[in-house]
JSON list of C-alpha atoms in Angstrom, two decimals:
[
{"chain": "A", "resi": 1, "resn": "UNK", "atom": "CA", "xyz": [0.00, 0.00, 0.00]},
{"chain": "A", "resi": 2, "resn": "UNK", "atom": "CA", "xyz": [2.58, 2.15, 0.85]},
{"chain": "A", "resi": 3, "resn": "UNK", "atom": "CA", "xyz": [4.36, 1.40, -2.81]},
{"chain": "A", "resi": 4, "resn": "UNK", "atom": "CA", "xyz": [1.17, 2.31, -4.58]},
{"chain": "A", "resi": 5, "resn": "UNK", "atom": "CA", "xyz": [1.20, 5.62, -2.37]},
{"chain": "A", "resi": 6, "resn": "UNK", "atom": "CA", "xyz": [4.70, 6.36, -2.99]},
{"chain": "A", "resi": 7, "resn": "UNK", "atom": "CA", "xyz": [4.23, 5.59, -6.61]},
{"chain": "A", "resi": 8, "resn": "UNK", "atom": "CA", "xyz": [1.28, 8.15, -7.07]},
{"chain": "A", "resi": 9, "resn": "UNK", "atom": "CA", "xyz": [2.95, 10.71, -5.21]},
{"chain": "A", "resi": 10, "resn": "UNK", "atom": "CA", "xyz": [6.13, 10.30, -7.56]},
{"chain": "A", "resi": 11, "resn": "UNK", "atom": "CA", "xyz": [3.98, 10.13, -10.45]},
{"chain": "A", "resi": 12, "resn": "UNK", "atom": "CA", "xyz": [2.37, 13.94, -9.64]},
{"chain": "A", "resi": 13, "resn": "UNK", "atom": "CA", "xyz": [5.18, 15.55, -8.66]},
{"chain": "A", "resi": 14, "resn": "UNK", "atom": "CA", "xyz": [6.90, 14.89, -11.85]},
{"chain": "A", "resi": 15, "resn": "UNK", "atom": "CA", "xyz": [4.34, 15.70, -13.92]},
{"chain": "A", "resi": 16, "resn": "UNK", "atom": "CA", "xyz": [4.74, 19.33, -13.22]},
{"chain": "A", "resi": 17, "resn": "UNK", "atom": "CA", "xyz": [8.23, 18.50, -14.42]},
{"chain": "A", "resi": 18, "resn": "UNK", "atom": "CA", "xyz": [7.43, 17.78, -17.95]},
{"chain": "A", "resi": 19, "resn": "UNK", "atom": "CA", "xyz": [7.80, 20.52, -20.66]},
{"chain": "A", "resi": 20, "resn": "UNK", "atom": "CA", "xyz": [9.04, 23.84, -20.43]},
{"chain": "A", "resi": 21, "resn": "UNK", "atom": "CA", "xyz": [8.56, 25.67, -17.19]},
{"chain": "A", "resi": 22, "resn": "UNK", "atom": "CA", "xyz": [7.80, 29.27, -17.67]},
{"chain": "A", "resi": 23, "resn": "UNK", "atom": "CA", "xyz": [11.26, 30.38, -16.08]},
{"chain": "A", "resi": 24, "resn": "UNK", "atom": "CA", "xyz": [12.66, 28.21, -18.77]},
{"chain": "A", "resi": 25, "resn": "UNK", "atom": "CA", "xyz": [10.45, 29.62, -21.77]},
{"chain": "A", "resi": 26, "resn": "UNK", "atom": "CA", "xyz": [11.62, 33.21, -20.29]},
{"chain": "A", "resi": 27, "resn": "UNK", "atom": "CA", "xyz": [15.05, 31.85, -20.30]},
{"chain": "A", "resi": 28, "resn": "UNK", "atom": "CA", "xyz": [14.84, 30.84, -23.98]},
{"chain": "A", "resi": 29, "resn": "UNK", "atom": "CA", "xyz": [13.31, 34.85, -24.98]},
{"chain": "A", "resi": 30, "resn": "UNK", "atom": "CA", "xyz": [15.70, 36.66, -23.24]},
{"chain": "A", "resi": 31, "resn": "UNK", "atom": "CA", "xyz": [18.62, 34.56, -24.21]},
{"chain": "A", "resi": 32, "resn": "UNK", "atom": "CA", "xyz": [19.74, 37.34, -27.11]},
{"chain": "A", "resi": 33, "resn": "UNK", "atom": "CA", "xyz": [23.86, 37.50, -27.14]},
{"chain": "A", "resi": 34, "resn": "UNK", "atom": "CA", "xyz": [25.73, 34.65, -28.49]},
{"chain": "A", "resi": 35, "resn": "UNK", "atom": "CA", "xyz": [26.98, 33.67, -24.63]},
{"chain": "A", "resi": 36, "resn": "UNK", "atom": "CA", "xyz": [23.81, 33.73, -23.59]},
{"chain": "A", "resi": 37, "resn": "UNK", "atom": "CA", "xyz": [22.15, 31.59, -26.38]},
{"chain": "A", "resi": 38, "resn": "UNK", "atom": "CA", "xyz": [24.64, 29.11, -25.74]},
{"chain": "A", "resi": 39, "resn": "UNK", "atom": "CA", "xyz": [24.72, 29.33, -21.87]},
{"chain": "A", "resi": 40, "resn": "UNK", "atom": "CA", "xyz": [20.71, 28.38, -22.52]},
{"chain": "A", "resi": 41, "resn": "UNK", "atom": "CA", "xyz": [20.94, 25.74, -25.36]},
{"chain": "A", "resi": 42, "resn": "UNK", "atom": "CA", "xyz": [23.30, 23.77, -22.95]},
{"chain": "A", "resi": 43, "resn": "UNK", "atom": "CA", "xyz": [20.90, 24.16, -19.91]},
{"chain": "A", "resi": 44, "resn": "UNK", "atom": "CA", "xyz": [18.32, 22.85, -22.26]},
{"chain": "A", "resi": 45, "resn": "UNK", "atom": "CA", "xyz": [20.42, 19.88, -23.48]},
{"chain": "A", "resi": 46, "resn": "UNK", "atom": "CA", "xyz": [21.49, 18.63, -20.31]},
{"chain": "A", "resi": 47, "resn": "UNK", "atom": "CA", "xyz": [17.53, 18.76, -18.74]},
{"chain": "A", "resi": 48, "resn": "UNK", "atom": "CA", "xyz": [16.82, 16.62, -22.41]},
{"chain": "A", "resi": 49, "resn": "UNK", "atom": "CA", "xyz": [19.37, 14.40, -21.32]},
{"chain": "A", "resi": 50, "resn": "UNK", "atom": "CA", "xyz": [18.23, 14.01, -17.57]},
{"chain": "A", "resi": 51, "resn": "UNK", "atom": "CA", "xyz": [14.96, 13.21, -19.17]},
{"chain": "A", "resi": 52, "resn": "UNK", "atom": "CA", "xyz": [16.02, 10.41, -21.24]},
{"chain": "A", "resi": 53, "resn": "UNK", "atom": "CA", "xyz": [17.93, 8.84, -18.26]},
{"chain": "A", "resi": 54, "resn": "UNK", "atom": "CA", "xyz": [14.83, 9.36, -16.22]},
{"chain": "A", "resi": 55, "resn": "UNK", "atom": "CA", "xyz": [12.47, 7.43, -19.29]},
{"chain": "A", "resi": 56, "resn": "UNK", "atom": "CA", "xyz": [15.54, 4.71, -19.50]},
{"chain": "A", "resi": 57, "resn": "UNK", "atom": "CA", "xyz": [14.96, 3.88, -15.95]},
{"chain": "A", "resi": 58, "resn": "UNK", "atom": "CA", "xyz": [11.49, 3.87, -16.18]},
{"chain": "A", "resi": 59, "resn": "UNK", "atom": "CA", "xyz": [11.69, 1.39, -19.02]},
{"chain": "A", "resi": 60, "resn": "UNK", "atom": "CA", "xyz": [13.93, -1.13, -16.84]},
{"chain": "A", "resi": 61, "resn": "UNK", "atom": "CA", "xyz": [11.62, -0.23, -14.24]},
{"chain": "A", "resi": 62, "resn": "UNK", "atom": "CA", "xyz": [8.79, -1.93, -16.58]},
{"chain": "A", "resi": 63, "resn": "UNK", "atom": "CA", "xyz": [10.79, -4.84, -17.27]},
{"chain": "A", "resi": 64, "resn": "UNK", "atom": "CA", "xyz": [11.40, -5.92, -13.42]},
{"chain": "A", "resi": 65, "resn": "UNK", "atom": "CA", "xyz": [9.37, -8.17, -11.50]},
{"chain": "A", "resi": 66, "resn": "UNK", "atom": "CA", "xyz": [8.43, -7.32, -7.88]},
{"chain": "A", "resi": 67, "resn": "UNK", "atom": "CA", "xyz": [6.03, -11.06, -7.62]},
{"chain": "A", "resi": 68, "resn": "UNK", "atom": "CA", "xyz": [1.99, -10.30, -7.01]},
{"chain": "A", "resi": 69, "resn": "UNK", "atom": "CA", "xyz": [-0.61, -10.98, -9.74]},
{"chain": "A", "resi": 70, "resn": "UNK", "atom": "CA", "xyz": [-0.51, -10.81, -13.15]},
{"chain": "A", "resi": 71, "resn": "UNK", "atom": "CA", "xyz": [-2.99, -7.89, -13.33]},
{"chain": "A", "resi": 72, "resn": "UNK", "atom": "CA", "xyz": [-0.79, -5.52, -11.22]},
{"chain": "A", "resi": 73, "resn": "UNK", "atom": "CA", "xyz": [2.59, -6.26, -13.32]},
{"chain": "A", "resi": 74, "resn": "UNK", "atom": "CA", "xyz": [0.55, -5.44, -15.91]},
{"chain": "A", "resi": 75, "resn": "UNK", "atom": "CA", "xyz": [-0.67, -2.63, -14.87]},
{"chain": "A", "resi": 76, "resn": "UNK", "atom": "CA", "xyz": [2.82, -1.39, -13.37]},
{"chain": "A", "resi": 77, "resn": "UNK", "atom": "CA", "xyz": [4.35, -2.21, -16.52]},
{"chain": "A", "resi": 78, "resn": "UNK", "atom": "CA", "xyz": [2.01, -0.59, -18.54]},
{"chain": "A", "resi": 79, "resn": "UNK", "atom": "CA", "xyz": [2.44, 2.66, -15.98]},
{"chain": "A", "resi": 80, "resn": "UNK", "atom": "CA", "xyz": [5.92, 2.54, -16.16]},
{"chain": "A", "resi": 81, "resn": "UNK", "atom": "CA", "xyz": [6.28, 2.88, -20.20]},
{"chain": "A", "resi": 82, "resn": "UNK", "atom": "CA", "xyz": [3.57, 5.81, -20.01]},
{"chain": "A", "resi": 83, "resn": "UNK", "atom": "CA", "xyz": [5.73, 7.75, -17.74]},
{"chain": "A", "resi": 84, "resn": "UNK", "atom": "CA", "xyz": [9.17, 6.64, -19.43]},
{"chain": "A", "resi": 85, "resn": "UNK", "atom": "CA", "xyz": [7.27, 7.82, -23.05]},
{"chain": "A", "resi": 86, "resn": "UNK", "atom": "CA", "xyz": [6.10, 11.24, -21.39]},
{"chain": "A", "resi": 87, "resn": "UNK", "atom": "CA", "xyz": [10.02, 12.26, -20.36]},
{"chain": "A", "resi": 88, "resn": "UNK", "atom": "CA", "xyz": [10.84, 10.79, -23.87]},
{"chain": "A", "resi": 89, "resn": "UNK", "atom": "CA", "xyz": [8.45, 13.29, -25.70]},
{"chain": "A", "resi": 90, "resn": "UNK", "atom": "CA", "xyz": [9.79, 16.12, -23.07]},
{"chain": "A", "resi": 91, "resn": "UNK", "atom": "CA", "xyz": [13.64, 15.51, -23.65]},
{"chain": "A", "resi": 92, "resn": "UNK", "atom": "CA", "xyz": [12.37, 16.20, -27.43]},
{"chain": "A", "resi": 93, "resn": "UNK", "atom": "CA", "xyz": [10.51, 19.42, -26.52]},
{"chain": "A", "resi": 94, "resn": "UNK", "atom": "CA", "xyz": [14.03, 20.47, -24.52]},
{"chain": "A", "resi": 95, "resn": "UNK", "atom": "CA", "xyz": [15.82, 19.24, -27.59]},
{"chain": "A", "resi": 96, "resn": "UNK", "atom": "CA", "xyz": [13.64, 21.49, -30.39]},
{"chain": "A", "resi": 97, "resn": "UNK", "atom": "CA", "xyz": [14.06, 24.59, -28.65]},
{"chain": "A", "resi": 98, "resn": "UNK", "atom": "CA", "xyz": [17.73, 24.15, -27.62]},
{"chain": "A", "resi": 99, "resn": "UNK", "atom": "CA", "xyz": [18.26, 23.62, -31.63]},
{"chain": "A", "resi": 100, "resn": "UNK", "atom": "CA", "xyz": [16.10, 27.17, -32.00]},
{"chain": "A", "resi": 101, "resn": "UNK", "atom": "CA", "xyz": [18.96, 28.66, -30.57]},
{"chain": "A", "resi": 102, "resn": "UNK", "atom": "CA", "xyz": [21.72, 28.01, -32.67]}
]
């Protein structure tokens, strides 16, 4: 019980990570001298690639078995690719508008 709790909890908080934050969309329209651009473009690059290392660990995380029914490692499994594809689409967001600023 305390798993599923956990898991929720986890699953809502980073939610409000995915996409661009406002500071970060700010970041990206004030970013207007060369140092700056690239100061930005790395900042975005490095959250894409936190992102992807967050979906690759949710994707082993689908492949693990913890015992229990069938239904629930289904159901885990199944939760665990969701989240792993939303940081995937994210890191691609962070990605797009790091290659705006070139």
């Amino acid at each position: 019980m305390k798993k599923n709790i956990l898991f929720v909890v986890l699953a809502l908080v980073s939610t409000s990570l995915f996409a661009l934050e406002e500071i970060e969309k700010v970041l990206v329209k004030k970013a207007n001298t060369p140092e700056e651009k690239k100061v930005v473009r790395e900042y975005l690059l490095k959250v894409a690639k936190d992102h992807r290392e967050v979906a690759q660990k949710y994707r082993g995380l689908s492949q693990s078995t913890k015992g229990g029914k069938a239904v629930y490692q289904e159901a885990r499994k199944t939760e665990m690719l969701e989240l792993a594809t939303q940081f995937e689409d994210d890191a691609k967001v962070y990605e797009a508008e790091a290659e705006k600023l070139k």
